[in-house]
Coordinates of C-alpha atoms in Angstrom, one line a residue:
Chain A
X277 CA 11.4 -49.6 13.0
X278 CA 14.6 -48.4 10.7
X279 CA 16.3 -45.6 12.1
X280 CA 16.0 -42.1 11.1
X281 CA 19.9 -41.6 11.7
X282 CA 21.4 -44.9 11.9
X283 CA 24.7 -43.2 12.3
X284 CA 23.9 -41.3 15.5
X285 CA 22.1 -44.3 16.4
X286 CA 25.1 -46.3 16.2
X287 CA 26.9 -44.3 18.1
X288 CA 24.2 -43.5 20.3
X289 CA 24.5 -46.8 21.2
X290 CA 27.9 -47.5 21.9
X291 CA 27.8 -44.5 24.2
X292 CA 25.3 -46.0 26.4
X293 CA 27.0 -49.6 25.9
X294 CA 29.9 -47.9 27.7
X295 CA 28.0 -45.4 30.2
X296 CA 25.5 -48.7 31.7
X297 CA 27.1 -51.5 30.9
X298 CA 24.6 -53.5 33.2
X299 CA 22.4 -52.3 29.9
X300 CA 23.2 -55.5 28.1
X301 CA 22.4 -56.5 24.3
X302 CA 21.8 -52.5 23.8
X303 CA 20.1 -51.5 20.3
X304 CA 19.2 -47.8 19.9
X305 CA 16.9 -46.6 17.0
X306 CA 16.4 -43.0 16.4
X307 CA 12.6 -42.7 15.4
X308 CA 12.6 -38.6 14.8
X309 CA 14.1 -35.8 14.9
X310 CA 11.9 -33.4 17.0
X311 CA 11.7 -29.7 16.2
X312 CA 11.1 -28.0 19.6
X313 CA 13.6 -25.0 20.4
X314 CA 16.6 -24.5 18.3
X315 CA 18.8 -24.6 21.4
X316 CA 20.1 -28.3 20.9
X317 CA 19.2 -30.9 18.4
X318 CA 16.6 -32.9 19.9
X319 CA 15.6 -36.4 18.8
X320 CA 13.2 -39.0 19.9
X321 CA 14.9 -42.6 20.2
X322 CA 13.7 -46.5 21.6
X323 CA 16.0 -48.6 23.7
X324 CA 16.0 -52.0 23.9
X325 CA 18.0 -54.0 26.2
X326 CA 18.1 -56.6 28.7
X327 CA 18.8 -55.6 32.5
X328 CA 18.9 -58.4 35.0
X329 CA 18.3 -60.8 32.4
X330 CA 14.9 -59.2 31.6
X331 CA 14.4 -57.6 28.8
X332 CA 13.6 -53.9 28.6
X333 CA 12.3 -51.2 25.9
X334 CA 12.2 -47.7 26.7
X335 CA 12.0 -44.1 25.3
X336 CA 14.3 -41.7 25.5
X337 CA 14.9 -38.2 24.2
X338 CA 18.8 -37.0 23.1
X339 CA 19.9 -33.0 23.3
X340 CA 22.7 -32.4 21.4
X341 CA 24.2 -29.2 21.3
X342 CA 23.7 -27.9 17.8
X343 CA 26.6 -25.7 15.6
X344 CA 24.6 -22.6 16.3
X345 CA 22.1 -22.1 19.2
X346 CA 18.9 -19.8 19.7
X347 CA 20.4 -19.4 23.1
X348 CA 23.8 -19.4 24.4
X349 CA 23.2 -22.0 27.3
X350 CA 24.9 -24.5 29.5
X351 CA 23.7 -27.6 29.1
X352 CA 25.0 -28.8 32.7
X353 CA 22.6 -26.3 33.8
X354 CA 19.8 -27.6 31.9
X355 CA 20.5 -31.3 33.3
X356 CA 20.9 -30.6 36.7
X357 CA 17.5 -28.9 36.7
X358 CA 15.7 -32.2 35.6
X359 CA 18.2 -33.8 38.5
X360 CA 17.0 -31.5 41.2
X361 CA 13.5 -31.1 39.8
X362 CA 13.1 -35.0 39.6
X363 CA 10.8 -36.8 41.9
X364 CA 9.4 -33.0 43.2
X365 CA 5.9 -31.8 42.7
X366 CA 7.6 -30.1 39.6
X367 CA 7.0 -32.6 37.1
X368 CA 10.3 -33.4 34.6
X369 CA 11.3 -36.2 32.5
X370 CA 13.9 -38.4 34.2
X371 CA 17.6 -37.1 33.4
X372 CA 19.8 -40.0 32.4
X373 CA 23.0 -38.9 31.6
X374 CA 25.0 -35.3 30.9
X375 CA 28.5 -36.0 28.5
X376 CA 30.7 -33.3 27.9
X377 CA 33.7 -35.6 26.8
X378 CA 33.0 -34.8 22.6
X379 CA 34.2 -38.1 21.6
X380 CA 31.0 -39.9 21.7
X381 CA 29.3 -37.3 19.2
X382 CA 31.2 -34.2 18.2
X383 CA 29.2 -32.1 20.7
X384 CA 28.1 -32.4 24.3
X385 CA 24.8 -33.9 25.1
X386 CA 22.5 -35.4 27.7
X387 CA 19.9 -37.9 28.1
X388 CA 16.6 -38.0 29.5
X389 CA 13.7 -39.9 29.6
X390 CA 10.4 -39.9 27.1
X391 CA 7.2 -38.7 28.6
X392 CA 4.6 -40.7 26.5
X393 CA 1.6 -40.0 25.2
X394 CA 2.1 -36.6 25.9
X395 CA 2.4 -33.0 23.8
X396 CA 3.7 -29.5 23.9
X397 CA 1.8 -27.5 21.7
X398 CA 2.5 -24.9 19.8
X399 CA 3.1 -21.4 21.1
X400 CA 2.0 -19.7 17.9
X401 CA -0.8 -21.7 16.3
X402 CA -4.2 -22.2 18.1
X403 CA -4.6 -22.4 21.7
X404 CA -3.9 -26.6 22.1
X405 CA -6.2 -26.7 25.1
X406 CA -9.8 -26.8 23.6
X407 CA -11.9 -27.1 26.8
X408 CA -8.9 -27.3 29.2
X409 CA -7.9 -24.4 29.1
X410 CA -8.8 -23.7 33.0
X411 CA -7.3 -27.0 34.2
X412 CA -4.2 -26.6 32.4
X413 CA -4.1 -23.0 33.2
X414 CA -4.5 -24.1 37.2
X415 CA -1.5 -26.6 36.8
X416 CA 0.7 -23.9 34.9
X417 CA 0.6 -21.3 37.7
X418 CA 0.9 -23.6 40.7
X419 CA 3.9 -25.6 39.3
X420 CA 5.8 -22.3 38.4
X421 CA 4.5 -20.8 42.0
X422 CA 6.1 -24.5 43.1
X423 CA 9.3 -23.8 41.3
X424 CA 9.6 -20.4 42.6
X425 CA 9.1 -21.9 46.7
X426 CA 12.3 -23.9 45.6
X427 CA 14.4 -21.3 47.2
X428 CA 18.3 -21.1 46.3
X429 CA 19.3 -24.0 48.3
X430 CA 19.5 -26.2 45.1
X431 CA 22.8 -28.1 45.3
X432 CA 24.9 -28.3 42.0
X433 CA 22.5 -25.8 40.3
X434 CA 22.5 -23.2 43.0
X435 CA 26.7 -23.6 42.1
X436 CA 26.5 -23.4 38.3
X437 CA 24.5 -20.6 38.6
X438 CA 24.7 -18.7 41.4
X439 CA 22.5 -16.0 42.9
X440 CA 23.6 -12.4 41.7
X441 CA 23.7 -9.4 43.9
X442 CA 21.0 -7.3 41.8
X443 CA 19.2 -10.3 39.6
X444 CA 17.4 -7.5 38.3
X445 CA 20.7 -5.9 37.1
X446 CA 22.6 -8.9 36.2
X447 CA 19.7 -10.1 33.8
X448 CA 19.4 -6.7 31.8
X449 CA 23.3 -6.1 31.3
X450 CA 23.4 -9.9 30.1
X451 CA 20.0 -9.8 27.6
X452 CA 21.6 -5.9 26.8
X453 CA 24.9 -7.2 26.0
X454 CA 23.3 -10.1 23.7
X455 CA 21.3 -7.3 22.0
X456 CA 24.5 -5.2 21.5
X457 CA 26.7 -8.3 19.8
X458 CA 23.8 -9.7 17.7
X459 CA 21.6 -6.9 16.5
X460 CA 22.3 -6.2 13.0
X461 CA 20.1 -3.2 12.9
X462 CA 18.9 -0.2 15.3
X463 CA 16.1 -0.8 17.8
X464 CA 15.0 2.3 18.7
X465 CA 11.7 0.5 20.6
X466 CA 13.8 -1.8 22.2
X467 CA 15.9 0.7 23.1
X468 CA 13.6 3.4 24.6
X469 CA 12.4 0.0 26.9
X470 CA 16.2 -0.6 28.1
X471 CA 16.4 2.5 29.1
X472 CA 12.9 2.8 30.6
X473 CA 14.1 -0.2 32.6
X474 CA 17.4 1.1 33.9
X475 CA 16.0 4.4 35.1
X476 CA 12.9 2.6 37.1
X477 CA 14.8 -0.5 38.9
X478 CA 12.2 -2.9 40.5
X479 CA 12.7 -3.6 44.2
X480 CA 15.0 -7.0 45.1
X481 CA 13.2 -10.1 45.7
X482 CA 10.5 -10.9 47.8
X483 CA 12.3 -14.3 47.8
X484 CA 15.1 -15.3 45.3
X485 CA 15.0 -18.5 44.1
X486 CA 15.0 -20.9 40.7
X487 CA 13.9 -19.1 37.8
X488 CA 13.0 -21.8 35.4
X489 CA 14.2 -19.1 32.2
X490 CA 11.7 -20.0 29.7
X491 CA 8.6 -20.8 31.1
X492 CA 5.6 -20.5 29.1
X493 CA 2.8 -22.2 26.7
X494 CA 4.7 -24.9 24.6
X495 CA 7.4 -25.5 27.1
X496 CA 5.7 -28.0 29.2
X497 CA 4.0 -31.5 27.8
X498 CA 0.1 -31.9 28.4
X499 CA -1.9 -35.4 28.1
X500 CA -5.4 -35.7 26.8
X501 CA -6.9 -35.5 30.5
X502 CA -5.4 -31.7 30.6
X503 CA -2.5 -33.0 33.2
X504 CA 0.5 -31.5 32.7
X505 CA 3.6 -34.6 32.6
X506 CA 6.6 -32.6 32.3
X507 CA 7.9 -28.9 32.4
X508 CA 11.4 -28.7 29.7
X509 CA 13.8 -26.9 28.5
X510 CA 15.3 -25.2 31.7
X511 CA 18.4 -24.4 29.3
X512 CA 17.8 -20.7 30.5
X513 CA 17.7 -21.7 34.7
X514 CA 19.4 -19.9 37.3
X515 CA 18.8 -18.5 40.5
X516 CA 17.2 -14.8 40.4
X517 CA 13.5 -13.3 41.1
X518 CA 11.1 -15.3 40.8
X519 CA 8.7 -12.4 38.8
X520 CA 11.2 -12.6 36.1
X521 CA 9.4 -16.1 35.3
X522 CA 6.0 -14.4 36.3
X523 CA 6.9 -11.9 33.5
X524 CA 8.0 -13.9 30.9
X525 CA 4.5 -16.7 31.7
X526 CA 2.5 -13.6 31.1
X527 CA 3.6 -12.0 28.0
X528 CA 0.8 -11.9 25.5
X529 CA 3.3 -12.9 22.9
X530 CA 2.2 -16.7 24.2
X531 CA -1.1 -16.4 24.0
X532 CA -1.8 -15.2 20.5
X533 CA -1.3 -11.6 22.1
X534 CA -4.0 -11.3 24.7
X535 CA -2.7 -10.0 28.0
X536 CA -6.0 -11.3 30.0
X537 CA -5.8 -15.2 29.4
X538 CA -1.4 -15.5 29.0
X539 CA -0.8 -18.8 26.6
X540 CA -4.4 -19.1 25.9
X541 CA -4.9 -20.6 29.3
X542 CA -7.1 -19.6 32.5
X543 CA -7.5 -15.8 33.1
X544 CA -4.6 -13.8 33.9
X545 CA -5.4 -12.3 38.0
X546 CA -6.5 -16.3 38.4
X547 CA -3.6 -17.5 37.6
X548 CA -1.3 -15.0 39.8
X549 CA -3.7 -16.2 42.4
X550 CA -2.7 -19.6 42.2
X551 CA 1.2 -19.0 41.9
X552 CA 1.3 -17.1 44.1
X553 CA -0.3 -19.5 47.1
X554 CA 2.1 -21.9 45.7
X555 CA 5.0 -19.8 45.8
X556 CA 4.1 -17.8 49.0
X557 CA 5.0 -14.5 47.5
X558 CA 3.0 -11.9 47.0
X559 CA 1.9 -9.5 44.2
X560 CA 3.6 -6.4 43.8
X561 CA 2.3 -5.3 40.7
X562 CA 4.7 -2.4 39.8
X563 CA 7.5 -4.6 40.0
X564 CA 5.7 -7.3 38.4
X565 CA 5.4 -4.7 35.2
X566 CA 8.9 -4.2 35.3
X567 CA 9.6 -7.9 34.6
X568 CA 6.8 -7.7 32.2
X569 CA 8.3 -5.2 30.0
X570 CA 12.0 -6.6 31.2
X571 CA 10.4 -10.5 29.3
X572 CA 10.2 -8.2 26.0
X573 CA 13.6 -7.3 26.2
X574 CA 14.5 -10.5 26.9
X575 CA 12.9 -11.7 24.3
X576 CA 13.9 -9.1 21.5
X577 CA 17.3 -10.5 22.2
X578 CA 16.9 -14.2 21.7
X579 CA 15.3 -13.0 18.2
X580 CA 17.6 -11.5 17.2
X581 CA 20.1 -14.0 18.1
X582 CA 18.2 -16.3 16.3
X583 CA 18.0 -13.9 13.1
X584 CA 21.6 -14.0 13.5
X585 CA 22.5 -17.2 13.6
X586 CA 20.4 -17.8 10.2
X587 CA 21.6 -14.8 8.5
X588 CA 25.1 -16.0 9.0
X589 CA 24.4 -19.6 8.2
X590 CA 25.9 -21.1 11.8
X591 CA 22.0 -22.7 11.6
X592 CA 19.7 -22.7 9.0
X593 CA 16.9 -24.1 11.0
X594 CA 13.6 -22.0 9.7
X595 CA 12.2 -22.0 13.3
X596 CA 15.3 -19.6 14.2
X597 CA 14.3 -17.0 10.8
X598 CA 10.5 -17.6 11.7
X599 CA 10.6 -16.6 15.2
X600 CA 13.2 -13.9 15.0
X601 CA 10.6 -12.6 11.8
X602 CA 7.1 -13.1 13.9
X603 CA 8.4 -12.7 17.7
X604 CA 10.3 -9.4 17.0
X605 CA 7.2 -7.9 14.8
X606 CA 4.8 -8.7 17.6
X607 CA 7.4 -7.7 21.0
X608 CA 8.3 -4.6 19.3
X609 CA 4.5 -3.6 19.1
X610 CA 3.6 -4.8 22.4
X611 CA 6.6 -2.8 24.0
X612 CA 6.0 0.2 21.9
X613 CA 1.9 0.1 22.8
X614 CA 3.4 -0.6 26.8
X615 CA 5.8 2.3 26.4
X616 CA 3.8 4.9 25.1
X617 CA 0.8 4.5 27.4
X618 CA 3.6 4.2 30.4
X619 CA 1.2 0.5 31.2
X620 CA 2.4 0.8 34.9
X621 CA 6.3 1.0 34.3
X622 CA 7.2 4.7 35.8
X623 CA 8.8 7.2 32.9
Chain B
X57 CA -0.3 -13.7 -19.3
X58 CA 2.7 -14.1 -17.4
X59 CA 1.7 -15.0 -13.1
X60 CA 2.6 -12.1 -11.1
X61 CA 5.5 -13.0 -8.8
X62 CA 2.8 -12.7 -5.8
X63 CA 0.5 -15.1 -7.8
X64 CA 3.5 -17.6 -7.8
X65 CA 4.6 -17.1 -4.4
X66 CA 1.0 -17.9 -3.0
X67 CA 0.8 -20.9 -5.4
X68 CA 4.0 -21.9 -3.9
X69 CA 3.0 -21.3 0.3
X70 CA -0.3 -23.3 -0.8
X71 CA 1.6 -26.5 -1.8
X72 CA 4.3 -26.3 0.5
X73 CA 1.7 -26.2 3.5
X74 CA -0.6 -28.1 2.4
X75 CA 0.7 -30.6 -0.3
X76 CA 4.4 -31.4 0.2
X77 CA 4.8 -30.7 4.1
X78 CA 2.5 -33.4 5.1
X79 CA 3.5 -36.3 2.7
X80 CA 7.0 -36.2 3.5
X81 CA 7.3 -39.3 6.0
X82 CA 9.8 -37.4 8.5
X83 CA 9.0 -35.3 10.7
X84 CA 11.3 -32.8 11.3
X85 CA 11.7 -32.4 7.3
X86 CA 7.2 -32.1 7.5
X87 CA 7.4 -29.4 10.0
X88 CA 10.5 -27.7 8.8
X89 CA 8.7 -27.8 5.1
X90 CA 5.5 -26.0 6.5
X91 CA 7.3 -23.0 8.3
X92 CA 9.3 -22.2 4.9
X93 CA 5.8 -22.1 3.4
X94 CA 5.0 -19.7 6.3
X95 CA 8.2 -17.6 5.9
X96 CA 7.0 -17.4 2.1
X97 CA 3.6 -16.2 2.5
X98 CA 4.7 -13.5 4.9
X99 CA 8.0 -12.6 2.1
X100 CA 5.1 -12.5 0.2
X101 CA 3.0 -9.9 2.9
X102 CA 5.7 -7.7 3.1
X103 CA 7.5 -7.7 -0.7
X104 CA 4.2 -5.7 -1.8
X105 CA 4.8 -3.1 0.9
X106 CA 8.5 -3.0 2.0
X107 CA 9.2 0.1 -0.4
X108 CA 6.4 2.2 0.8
X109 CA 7.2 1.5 4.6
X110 CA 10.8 2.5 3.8
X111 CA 10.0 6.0 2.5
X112 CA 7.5 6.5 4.9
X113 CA 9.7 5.6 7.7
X114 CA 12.7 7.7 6.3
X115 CA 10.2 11.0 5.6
X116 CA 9.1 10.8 9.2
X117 CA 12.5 9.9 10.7
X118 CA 14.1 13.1 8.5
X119 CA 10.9 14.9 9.6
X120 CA 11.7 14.2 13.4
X121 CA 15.5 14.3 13.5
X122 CA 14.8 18.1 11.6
X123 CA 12.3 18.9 14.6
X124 CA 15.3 17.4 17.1
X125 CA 17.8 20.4 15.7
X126 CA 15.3 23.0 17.4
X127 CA 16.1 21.9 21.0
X128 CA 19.3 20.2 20.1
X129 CA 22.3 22.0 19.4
X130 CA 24.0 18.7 18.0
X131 CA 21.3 17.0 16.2
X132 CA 21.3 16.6 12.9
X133 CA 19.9 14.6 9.8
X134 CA 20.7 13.4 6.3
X135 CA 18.0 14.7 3.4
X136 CA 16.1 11.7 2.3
X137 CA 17.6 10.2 -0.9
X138 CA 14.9 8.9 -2.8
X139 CA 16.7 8.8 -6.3
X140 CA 16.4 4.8 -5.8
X141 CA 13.8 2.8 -4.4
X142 CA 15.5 -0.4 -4.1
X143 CA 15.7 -1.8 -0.8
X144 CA 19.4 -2.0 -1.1
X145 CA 19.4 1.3 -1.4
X146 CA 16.4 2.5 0.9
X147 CA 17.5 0.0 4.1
X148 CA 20.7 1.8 5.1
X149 CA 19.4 5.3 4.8
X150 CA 17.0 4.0 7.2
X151 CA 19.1 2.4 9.6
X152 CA 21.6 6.0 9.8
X153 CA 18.3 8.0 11.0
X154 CA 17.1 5.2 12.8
X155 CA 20.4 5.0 14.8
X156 CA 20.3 8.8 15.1
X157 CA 16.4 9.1 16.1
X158 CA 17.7 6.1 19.2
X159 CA 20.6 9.0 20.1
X160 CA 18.1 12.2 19.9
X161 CA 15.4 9.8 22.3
X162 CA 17.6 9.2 25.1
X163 CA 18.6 12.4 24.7
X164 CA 14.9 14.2 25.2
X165 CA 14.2 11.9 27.5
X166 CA 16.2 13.5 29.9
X167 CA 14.9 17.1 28.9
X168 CA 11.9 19.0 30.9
X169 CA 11.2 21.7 28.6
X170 CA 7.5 22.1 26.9
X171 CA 9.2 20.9 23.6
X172 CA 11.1 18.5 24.6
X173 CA 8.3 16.7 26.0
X174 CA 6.2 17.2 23.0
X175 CA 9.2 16.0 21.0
X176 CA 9.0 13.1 22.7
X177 CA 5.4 12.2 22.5
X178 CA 5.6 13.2 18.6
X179 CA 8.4 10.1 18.7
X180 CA 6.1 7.6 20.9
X181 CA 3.8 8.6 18.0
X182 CA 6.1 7.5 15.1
X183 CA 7.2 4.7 16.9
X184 CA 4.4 3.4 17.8
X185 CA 2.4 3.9 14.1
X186 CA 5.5 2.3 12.6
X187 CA 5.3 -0.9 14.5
X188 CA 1.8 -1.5 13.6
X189 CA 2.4 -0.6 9.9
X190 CA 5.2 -2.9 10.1
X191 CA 2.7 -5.6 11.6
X192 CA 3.0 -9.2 10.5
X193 CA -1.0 -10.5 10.8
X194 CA -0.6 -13.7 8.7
X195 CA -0.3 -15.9 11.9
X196 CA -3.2 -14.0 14.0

């Protein structure tokens, strides 16, 4: 198969030439580009090499950082989620290799293996699901109540990103302060919600732990069966409350804007059933709201970030004009339908 | 007959999405081909109606921020300039009272009186009708 990028597969190859060099006779082609999350440049790539004197072909899938990001992340963060994630009841593609050294290709990367014969789905188009929809639905909520029983004692993640004082706190000043530097126009919605949220503070933790950052419909690959293989792009993780994740699963944005059945999966009290017999934490709705109107905050801001970045031309990747277009239509309407009903967040 | 730009625009969404996008052999190029068309047919959606959701957002803004000056002794608000009704023109008028309507919210907010509150629901009103005027439905 000719390569899509033979340049990047050239030098994909003598990176991993030098990283395993037990990997002998190694050929990498680049078979696509993917488009899944603007936050790194993502492609799809086959191996072949011979290890032990057998010969071996294998996918992989290569995260570049990109010139301009949807999200400002770390991408040691995202990699040592897949490292302590790996081999768990959480179910992530293999991590290979992290390289911050920008020799090998102008920006830093990692490596990780491919999950075959499985998909993501779009979190805009139809529900992907069909009949599913209950056993994937069962599978979402469980893994996310298993990520959540992870607890802080993670290792190298729990030192990249450590637990703040007042998660709640810490992840409205950072998503605020996004909004502030990005937003090219007033908000008043988004606004009125920011301050809605600073006067009503939810109560700390039940129990902090790993908050996965971006959990929801399209972030996790699915085979025909309705098994979940993989949960990605943990570019967002870091130890906090683990509602913030409950919040952001649930927003109706991800499920074609119906609150009862979040990502167009099982029904919504269901689902908090399940995660939260995996977690072990209960449901305390009234905070739970606050992270629920707190994930359209967050939201707002990784829009406009994205609108941002394409307006200025640091990427000109459509998915960051369509979702900054789309996402902050719908998140402004569902926080300005929230806000001026009050939906369970005090005044 | 000359085709209306909105007659060319939805010619143009149609073959993007459902011509060009899926014979191009690469993927990324495929995908990235069919959300132009996307971002074009909702360009399209809201070229017809940008100008009248301008001066309907300003009038109620002006309307608003002039209500604010009642309880507020430091509100105040810019006349509507509607000698123009290009966007170039119309977009930063909005974004002043926009800016100033965020100020005069936080502001009643915090206020107990009888108007105040009332001000404030009349706000949740505006807000609230101008998201769903605003509202992109191509994709529901």
């Amino acid at each position: 198969m000719a390569s899509v990028d033979p340049q990047l597969a050239e030098r994909l190859t003598h990176y991993l030439t030098h990283k395993f060099p037990h990997w002998q006779n190694l050929s990498a082609t680049i078979t696509a580009r993917i488009h899944g999350g603007a936050s790194r440049e993502t492609y799809r790539a086959k191996l072949t090499y011979q290890e032990n004197g057998r010969p071996v072909e294998r996918g992989i899938i290569l995260r570049r950082d990109p010139v301009g990001s949807l999200i400002e992340t770390d991408r040691a963060i995202e990699f040592h989620a897949y490292r302590t994630f790996y081999g768990t009841t959480v179910p992530v593609p293999e991590p290979i290799a992290l390289e911050l050294d920008l020799q090998w290709m102008d920006r830093p990367f990692f490596i990780m293996g491919e999950i075959p014969n499985a998909s993501a789905g779009s979190p805009f188009g139809p529900v992907p699901y069909g009949d599913q929809c209950d056993k994937v639905g069962a599978q979402f909520w469980s893994i996310l109540g298993a990520i959540a029983a992870t607890g802080c004692d993670v290792g190298r993640l729990a030192e990249l990103s450590p637990l703040p004082a007042e998660p709640w706190r810490d992840a409205l000043d950072y998503w605020e302060g996004v909004i502030n530097a990005d937003a090219l126009e007033p908000y008043p919605v988004l606004r009125a919600a920011i301050r809605r949220l600073r006067r009503n503070p939810p109560p700390p933790p039940i129990r902090p732990g790993v908050v996965h950052g971006d959990y929801r419909r399209g972030n996790f690959l699915f085979d025909d069966q309705g098994d979940i293989k993989a949960i990605l792009d943990w570019e967002m993780c870091h130890l906090g409350d683990p509602y913030e994740d409950l919040g952001w699963a649930l927003d109706p944005i991800w499920g074609q804007m119906q609150r009862e059945r979040p990502g167009g999966m099982m029904d919504r009290d269901a689902g908090l059933a399940l995660w939260s017999k995996a977690s072990g934490i209960s449901i305390d709705t009234k905070a739970l709201a606050w992270w629920e109107l707190f994930a359209q905050v967050k939201g707002m801001a990784i829009w406009i970030s994205s609108g941002k970045e394409f307006v200025e031309g640091k990427n000109q990747d459509p998915v960051l004009a369509i979702s900054s277009w789309i996402c902050i239509d719908r998140h402004t309407r569902l926080m300005a339908d929230r806000l001026s009903t009050c939906s369970g967040v005090p005044q | 007959m000359i085709p209306s730009a909105p007659h060319f625009l939805a010619y143009a969404v149609h073959r993007l999405t459902n011509d060009i996008a899926p014979a191009l052999p690469d993927e990324y190029l495929a995908q990235s081909t069919g959300m132009m068309g996307g971002m074009m047919a909702v360009a399209t959606q809201q070229a017809d109606c940008a100008v009248d959701d301008m001066v309907w957002d300003i009038t109620q803004l002006h309307e608003l921020l002039t209500q604010a000056t009642v309880i507020l002794e430091h509100a105040q608000t810019d006349q509507p300039d509607f000698n123009s009704l290009r966007l170039s023109s119309l977009i930063p008028q909005y974004h002043r009272l926009a800016i100033q309507l965020v100020e005069v919210h936080a502001l009643v907010e915090e206020m107990t009186s009888a108007q105040a509150r009332a001000l404030n629901a009349r706000i949740w009103d505006y807000l609230t009708t101008s998201a769903q005027r605003r509202r992109i439905d191509i994709f529901d």
